[in-house]
PDB file of C-alpha atoms and ligand atoms in Angstrom:
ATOM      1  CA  UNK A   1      39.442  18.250 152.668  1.00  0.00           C
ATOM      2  CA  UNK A   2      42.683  16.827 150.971  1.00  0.00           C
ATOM      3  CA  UNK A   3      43.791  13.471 152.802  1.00  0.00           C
ATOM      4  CA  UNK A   4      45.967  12.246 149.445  1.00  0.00           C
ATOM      5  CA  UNK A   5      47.619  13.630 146.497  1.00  0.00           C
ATOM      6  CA  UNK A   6      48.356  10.657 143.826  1.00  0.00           C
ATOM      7  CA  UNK A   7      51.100  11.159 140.983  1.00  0.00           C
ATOM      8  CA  UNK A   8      51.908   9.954 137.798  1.00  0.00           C
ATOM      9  CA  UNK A   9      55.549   9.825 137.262  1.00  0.00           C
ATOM     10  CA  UNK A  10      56.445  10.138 133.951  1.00  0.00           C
ATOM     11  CA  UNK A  11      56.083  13.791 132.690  1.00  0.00           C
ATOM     12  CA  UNK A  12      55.127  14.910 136.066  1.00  0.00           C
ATOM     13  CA  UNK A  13      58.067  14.218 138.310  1.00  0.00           C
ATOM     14  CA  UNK A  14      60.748  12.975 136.110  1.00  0.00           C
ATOM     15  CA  UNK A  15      61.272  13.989 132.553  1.00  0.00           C
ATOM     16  CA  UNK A  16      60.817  10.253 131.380  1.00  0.00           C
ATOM     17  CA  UNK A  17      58.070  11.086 128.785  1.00  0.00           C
ATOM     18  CA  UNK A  18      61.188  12.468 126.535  1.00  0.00           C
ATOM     19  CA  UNK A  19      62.963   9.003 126.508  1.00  0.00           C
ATOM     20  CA  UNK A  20      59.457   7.402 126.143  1.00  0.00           C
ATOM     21  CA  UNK A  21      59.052   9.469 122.769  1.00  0.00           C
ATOM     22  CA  UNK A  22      62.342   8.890 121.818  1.00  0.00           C
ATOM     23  CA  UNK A  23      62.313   5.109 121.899  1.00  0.00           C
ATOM     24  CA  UNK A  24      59.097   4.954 120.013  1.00  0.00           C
ATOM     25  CA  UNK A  25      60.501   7.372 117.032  1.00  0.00           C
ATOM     26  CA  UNK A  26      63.340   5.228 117.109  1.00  0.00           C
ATOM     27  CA  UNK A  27      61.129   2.018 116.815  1.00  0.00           C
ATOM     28  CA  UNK A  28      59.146   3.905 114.277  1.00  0.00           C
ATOM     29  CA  UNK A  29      61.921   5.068 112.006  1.00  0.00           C
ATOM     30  CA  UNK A  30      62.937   1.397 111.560  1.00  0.00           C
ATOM     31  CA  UNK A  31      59.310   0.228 111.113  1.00  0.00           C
ATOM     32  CA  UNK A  32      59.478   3.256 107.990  1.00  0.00           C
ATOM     33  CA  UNK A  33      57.190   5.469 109.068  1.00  0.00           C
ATOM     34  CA  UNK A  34      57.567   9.219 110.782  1.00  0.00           C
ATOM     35  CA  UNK A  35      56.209   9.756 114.461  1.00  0.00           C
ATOM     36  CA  UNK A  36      56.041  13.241 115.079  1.00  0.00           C
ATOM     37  CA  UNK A  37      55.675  14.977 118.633  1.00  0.00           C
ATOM     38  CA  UNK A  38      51.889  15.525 118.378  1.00  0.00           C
ATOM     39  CA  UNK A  39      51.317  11.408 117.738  1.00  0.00           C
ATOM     40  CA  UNK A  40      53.247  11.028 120.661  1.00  0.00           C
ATOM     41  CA  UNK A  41      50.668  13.030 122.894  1.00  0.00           C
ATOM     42  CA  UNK A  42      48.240   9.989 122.219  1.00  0.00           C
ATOM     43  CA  UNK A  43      50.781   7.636 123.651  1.00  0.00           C
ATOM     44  CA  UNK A  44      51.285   9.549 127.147  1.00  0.00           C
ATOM     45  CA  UNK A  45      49.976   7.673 130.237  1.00  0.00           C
ATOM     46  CA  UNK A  46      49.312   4.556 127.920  1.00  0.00           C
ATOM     47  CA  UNK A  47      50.839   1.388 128.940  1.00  0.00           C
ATOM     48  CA  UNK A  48      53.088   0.054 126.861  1.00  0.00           C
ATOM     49  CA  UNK A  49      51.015  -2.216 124.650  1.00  0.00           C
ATOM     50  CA  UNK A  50      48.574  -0.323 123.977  1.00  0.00           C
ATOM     51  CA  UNK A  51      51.294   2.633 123.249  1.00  0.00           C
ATOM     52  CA  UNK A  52      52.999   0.175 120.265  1.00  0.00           C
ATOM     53  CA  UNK A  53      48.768  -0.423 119.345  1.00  0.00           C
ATOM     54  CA  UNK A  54      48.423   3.749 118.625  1.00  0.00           C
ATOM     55  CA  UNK A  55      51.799   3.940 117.218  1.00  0.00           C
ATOM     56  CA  UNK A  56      50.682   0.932 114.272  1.00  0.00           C
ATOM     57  CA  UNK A  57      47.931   2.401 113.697  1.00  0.00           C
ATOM     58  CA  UNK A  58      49.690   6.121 113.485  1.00  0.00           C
ATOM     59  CA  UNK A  59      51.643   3.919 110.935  1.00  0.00           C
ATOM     60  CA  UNK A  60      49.102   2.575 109.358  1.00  0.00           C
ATOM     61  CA  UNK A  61      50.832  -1.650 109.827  1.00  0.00           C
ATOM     62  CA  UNK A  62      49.065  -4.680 111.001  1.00  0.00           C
ATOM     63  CA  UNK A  63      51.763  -6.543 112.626  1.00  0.00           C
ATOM     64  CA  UNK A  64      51.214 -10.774 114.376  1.00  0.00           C
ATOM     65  CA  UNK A  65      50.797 -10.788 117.988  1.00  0.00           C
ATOM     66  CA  UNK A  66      54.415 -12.305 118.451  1.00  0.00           C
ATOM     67  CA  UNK A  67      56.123  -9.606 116.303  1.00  0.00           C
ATOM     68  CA  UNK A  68      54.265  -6.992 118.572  1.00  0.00           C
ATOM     69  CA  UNK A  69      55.830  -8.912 121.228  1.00  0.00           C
ATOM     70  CA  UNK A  70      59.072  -8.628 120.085  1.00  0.00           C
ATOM     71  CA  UNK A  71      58.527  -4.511 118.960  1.00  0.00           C
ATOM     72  CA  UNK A  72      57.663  -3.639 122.526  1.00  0.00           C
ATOM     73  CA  UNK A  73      60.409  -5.225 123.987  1.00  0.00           C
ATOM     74  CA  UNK A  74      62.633  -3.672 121.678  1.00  0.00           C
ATOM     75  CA  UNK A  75      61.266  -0.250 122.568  1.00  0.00           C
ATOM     76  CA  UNK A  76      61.848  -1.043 126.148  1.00  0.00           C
ATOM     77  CA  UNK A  77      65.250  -2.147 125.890  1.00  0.00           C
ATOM     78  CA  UNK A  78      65.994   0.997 124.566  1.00  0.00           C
ATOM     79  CA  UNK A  79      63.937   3.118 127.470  1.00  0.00           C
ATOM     80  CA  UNK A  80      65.831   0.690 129.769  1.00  0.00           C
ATOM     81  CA  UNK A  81      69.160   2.146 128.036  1.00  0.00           C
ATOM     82  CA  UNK A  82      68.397   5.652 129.040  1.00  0.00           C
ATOM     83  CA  UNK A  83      66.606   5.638 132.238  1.00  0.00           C
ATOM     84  CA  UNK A  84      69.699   3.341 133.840  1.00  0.00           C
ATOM     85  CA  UNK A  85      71.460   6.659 133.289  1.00  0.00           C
ATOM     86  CA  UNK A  86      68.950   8.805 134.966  1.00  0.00           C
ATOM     87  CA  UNK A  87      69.834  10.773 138.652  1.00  0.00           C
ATOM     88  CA  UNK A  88      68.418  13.723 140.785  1.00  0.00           C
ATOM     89  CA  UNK A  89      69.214  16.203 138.160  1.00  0.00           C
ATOM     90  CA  UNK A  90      66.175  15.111 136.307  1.00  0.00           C
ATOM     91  CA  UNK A  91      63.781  15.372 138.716  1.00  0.00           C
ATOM     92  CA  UNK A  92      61.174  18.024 137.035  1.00  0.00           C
ATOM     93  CA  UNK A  93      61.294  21.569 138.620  1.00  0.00           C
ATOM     94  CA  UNK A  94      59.237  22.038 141.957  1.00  0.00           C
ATOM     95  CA  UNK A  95      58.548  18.290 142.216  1.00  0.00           C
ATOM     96  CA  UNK A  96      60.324  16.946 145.398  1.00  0.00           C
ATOM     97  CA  UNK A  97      59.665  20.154 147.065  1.00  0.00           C
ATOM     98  CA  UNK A  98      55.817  19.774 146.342  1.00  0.00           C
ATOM     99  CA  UNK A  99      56.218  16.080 147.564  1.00  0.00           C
ATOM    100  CA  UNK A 100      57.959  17.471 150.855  1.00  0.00           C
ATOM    101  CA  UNK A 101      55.530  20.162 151.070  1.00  0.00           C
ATOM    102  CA  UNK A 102      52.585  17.799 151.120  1.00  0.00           C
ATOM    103  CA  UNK A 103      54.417  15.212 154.084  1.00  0.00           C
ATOM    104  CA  UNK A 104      54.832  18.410 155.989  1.00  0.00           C
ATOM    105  CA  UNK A 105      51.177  19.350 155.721  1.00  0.00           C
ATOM    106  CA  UNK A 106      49.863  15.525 156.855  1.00  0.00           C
ATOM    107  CA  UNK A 107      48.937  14.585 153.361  1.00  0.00           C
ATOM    108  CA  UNK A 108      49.449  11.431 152.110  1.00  0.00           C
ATOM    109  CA  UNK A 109      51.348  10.914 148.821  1.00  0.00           C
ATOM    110  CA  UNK A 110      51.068   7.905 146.599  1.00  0.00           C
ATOM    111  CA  UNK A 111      52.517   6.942 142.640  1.00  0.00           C
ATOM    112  CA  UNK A 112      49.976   6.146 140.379  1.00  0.00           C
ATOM    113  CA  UNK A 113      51.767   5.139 137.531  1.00  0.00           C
ATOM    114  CA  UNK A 114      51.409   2.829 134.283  1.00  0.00           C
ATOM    115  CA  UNK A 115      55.290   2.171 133.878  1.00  0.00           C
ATOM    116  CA  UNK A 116      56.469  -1.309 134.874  1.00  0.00           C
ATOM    117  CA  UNK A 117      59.890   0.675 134.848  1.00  0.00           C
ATOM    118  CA  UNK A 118      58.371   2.940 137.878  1.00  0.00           C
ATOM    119  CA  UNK A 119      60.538   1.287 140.285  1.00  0.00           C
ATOM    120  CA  UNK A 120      64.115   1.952 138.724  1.00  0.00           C
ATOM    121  CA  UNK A 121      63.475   5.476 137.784  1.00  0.00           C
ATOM    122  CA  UNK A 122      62.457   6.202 141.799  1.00  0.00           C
ATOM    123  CA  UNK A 123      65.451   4.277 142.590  1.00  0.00           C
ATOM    124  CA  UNK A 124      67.764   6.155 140.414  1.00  0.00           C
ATOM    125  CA  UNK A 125      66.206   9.717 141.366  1.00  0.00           C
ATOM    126  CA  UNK A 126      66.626   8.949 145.269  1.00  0.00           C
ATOM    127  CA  UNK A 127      62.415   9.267 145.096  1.00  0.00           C
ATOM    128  CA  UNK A 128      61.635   6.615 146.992  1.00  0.00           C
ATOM    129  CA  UNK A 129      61.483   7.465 150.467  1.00  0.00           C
ATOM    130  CA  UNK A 130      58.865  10.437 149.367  1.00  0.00           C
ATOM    131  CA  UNK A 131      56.204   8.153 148.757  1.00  0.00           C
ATOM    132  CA  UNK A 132      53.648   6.217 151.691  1.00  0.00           C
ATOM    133  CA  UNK A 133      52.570   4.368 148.330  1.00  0.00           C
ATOM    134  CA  UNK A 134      53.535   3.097 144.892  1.00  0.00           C
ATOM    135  CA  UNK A 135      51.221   2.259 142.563  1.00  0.00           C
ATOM    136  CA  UNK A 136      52.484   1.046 139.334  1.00  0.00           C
ATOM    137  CA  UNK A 137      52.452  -1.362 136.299  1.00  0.00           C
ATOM    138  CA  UNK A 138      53.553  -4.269 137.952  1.00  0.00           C
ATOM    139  CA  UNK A 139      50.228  -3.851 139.911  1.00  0.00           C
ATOM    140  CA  UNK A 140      47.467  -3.007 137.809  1.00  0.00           C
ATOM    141  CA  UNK A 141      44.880  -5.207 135.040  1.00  0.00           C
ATOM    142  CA  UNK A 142      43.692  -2.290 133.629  1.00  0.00           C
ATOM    143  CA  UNK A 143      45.392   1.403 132.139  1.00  0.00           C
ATOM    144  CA  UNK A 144      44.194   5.042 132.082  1.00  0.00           C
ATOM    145  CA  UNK A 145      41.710   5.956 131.225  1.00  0.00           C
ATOM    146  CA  UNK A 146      40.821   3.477 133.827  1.00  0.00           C
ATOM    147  CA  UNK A 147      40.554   4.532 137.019  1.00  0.00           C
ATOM    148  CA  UNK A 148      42.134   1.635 138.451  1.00  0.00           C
ATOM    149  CA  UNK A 149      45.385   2.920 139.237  1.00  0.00           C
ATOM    150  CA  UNK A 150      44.349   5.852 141.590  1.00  0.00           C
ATOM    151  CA  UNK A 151      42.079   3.888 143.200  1.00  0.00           C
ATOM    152  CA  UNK A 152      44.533   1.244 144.208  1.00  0.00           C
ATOM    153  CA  UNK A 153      46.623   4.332 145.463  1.00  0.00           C
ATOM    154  CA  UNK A 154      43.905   5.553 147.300  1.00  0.00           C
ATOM    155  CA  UNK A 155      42.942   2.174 148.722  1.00  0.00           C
ATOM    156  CA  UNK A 156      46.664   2.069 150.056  1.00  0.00           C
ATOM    157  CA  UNK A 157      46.654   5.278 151.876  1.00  0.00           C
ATOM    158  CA  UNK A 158      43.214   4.608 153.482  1.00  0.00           C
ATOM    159  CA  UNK A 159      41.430   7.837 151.539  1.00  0.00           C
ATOM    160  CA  UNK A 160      38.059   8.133 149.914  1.00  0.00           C
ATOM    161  CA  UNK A 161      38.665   9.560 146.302  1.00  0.00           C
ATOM    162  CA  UNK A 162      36.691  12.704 147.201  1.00  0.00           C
ATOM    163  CA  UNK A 163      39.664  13.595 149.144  1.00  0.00           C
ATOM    164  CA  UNK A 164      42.173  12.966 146.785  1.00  0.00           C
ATOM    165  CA  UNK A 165      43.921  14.990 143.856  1.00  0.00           C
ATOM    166  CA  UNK A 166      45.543  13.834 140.815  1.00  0.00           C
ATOM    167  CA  UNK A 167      48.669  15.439 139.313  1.00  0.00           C
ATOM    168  CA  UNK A 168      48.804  14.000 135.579  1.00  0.00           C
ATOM    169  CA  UNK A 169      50.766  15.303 132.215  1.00  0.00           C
ATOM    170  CA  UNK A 170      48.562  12.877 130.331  1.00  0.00           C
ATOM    171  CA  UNK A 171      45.097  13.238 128.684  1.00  0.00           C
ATOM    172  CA  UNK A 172      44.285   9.797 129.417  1.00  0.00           C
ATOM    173  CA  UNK A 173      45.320  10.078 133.257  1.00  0.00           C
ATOM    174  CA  UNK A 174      43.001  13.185 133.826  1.00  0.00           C
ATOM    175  CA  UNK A 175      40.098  10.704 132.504  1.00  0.00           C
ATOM    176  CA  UNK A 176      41.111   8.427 134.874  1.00  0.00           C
ATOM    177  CA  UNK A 177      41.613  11.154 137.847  1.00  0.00           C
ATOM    178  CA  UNK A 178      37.689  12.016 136.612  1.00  0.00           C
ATOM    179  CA  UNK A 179      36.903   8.878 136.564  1.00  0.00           C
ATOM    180  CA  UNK A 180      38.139   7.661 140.160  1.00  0.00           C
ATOM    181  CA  UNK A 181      35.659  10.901 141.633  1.00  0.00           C
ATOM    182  CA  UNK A 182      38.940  12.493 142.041  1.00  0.00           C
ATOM    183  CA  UNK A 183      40.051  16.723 141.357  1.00  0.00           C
ATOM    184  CA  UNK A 184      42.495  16.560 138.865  1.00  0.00           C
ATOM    185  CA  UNK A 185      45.829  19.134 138.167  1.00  0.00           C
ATOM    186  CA  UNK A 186      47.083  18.619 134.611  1.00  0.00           C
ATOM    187  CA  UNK A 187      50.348  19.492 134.288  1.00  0.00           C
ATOM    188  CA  UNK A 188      51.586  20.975 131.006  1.00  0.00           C
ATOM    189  CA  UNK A 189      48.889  23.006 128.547  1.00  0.00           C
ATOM    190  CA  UNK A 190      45.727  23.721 128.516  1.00  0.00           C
ATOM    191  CA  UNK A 191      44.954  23.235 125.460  1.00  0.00           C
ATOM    192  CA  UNK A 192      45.703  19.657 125.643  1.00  0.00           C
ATOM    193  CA  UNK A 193      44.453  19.221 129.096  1.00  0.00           C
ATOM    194  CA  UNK A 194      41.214  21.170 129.152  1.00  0.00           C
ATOM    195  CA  UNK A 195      39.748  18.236 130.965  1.00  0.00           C
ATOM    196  CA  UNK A 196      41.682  19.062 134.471  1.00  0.00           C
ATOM    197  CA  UNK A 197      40.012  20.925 137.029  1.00  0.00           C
ATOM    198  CA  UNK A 198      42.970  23.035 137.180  1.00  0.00           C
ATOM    199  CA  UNK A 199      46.457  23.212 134.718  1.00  0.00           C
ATOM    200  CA  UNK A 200      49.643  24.495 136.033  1.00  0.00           C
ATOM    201  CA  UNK A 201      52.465  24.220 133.750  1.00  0.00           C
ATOM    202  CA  UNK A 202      54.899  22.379 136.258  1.00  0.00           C
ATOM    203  CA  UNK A 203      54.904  21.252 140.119  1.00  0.00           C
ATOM    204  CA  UNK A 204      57.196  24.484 140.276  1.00  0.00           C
ATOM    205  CA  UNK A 205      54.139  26.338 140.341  1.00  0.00           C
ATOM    206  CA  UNK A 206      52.190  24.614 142.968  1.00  0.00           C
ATOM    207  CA  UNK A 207      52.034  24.551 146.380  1.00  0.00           C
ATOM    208  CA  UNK A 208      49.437  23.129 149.515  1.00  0.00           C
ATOM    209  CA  UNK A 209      48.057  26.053 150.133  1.00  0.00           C
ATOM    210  CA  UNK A 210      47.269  27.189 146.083  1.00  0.00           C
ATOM    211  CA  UNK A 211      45.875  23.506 146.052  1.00  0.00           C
ATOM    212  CA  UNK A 212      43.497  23.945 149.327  1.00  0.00           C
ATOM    213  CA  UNK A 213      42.574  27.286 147.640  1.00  0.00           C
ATOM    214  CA  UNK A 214      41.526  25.509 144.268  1.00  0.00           C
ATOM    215  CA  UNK A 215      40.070  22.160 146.131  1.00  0.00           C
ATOM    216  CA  UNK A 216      37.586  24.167 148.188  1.00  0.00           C
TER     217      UNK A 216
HETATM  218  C1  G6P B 301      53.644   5.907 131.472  1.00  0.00           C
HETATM  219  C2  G6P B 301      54.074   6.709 130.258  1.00  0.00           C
HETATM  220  C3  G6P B 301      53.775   5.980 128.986  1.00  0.00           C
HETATM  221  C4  G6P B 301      54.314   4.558 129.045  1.00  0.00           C
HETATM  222  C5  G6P B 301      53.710   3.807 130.221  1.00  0.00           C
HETATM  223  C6  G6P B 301      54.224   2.390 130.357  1.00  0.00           C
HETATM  224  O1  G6P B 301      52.270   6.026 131.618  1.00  0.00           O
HETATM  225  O2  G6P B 301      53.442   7.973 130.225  1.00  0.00           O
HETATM  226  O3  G6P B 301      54.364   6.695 127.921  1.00  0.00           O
HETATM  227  O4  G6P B 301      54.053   3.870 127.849  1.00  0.00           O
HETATM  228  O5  G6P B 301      54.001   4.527 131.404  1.00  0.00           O
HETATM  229  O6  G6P B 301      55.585   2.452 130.699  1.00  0.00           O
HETATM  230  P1  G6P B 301      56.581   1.227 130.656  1.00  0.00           P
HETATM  231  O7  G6P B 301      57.813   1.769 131.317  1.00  0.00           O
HETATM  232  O8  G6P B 301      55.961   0.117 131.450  1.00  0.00           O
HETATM  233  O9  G6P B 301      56.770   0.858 129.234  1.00  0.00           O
HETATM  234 MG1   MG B 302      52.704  10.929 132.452  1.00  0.00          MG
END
């Protein structure tokens, strides 16, 4: 039985994870070095100092502690720059009807998310009021691929992770889904989600009762 579907946000309900790469090839083309698409699959679902960590090493630079410091804040100055811009319009297809559809059908929705930014982007997409719990950066020790995230969400809607589902973009946010005992959706390819129970290429092509189906 489903009690709880948990989301990530960025890639899955808003289109963030394009502002994401583009503030890290922006930090990168200063640093001198190219970041291509593909590196940037590594950095999905990361938090954000682990993300500048990959991107160094993609780089091949050893950089002091207080200059890394200073590099991730400069990357999120610029994310900062284009999310304040963000409305409704870039909510992903299918999203907030999925997110209606599952209130409707008494199950309980929670963000699981690894942005410390979480809270503006719902804000500025009207999202809010969709979820019975946010989970995000501010609140957890530990990223995906730790589990920690979706099982604070579940925690705060009262569910066992048996009877939750995980919608994730992100290779390391499956691994966490798997992690937390939960059934995972990845949403994107399957090529580089082949760790998901199931892949969908957007929320636009889900709905309760094709989940139900799939959970049973
Ligand atoms: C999400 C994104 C990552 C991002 C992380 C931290 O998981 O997929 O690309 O690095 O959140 O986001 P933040 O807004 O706190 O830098
Ligand atoms: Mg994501």
């Amino acid at each position: 039985e489903i009690k709880a579907c948990l989301f990530d946000l960025d890639g899955v309900i808003v289109d963030t994870a394009k502002y994401h790469y583009i503030a890290w090839k922006e930090l990168a083309d200063g640093l001198g070095f190219l970041f291509t698409e593909q590196d940037n699959e590594r950095l999905k679902g990361v938090s954000r100092t682990a993300s500048l960590n990959i991107l160094l090493e993609i780089g091949g630079l050893t950089i002091a502690e207080e200059e890394k410091a200073k590099l991730a804040e400069q990357k999120n100055n610029r994310y900062v720059e284009y999310i304040a811009k963000m409305d409704s319009s870039e909510i992903l297809p299918g999203a907030l009807d999925f997110l209606k559809e599952c209130r409707t059908n008494g199950i309980k929705v929670a963000l699981g998310s690894a942005s410390k930014n979480a809270m503006t982007i719902l804000n500025n997409t009207g999202l809010t009021p969709y979820f019975d719990a946010i989970i995000d950066g501010t609140h957890t020790s530990a990223a995906k691929p730790d589990p920690e995230v979706f099982l604070l969400g579940a925690k705060a809607l009262d569910a066992a992770p048996e009877h939750c589902v995980v919608f994730e973009d992100a290779e390391a946010g499956i691994e966490a889904a798997t992690r937390a005992g939960m059934f995972s959706i990845g949403i994107g390819s399957p090529e580089t989600l082949s760790a998901a129970n199931i892949v969908v290429p957007s929320l636009a092509h889900m709905s309760v009762s094709m989940l139900k189906e799939s959970f049973a």
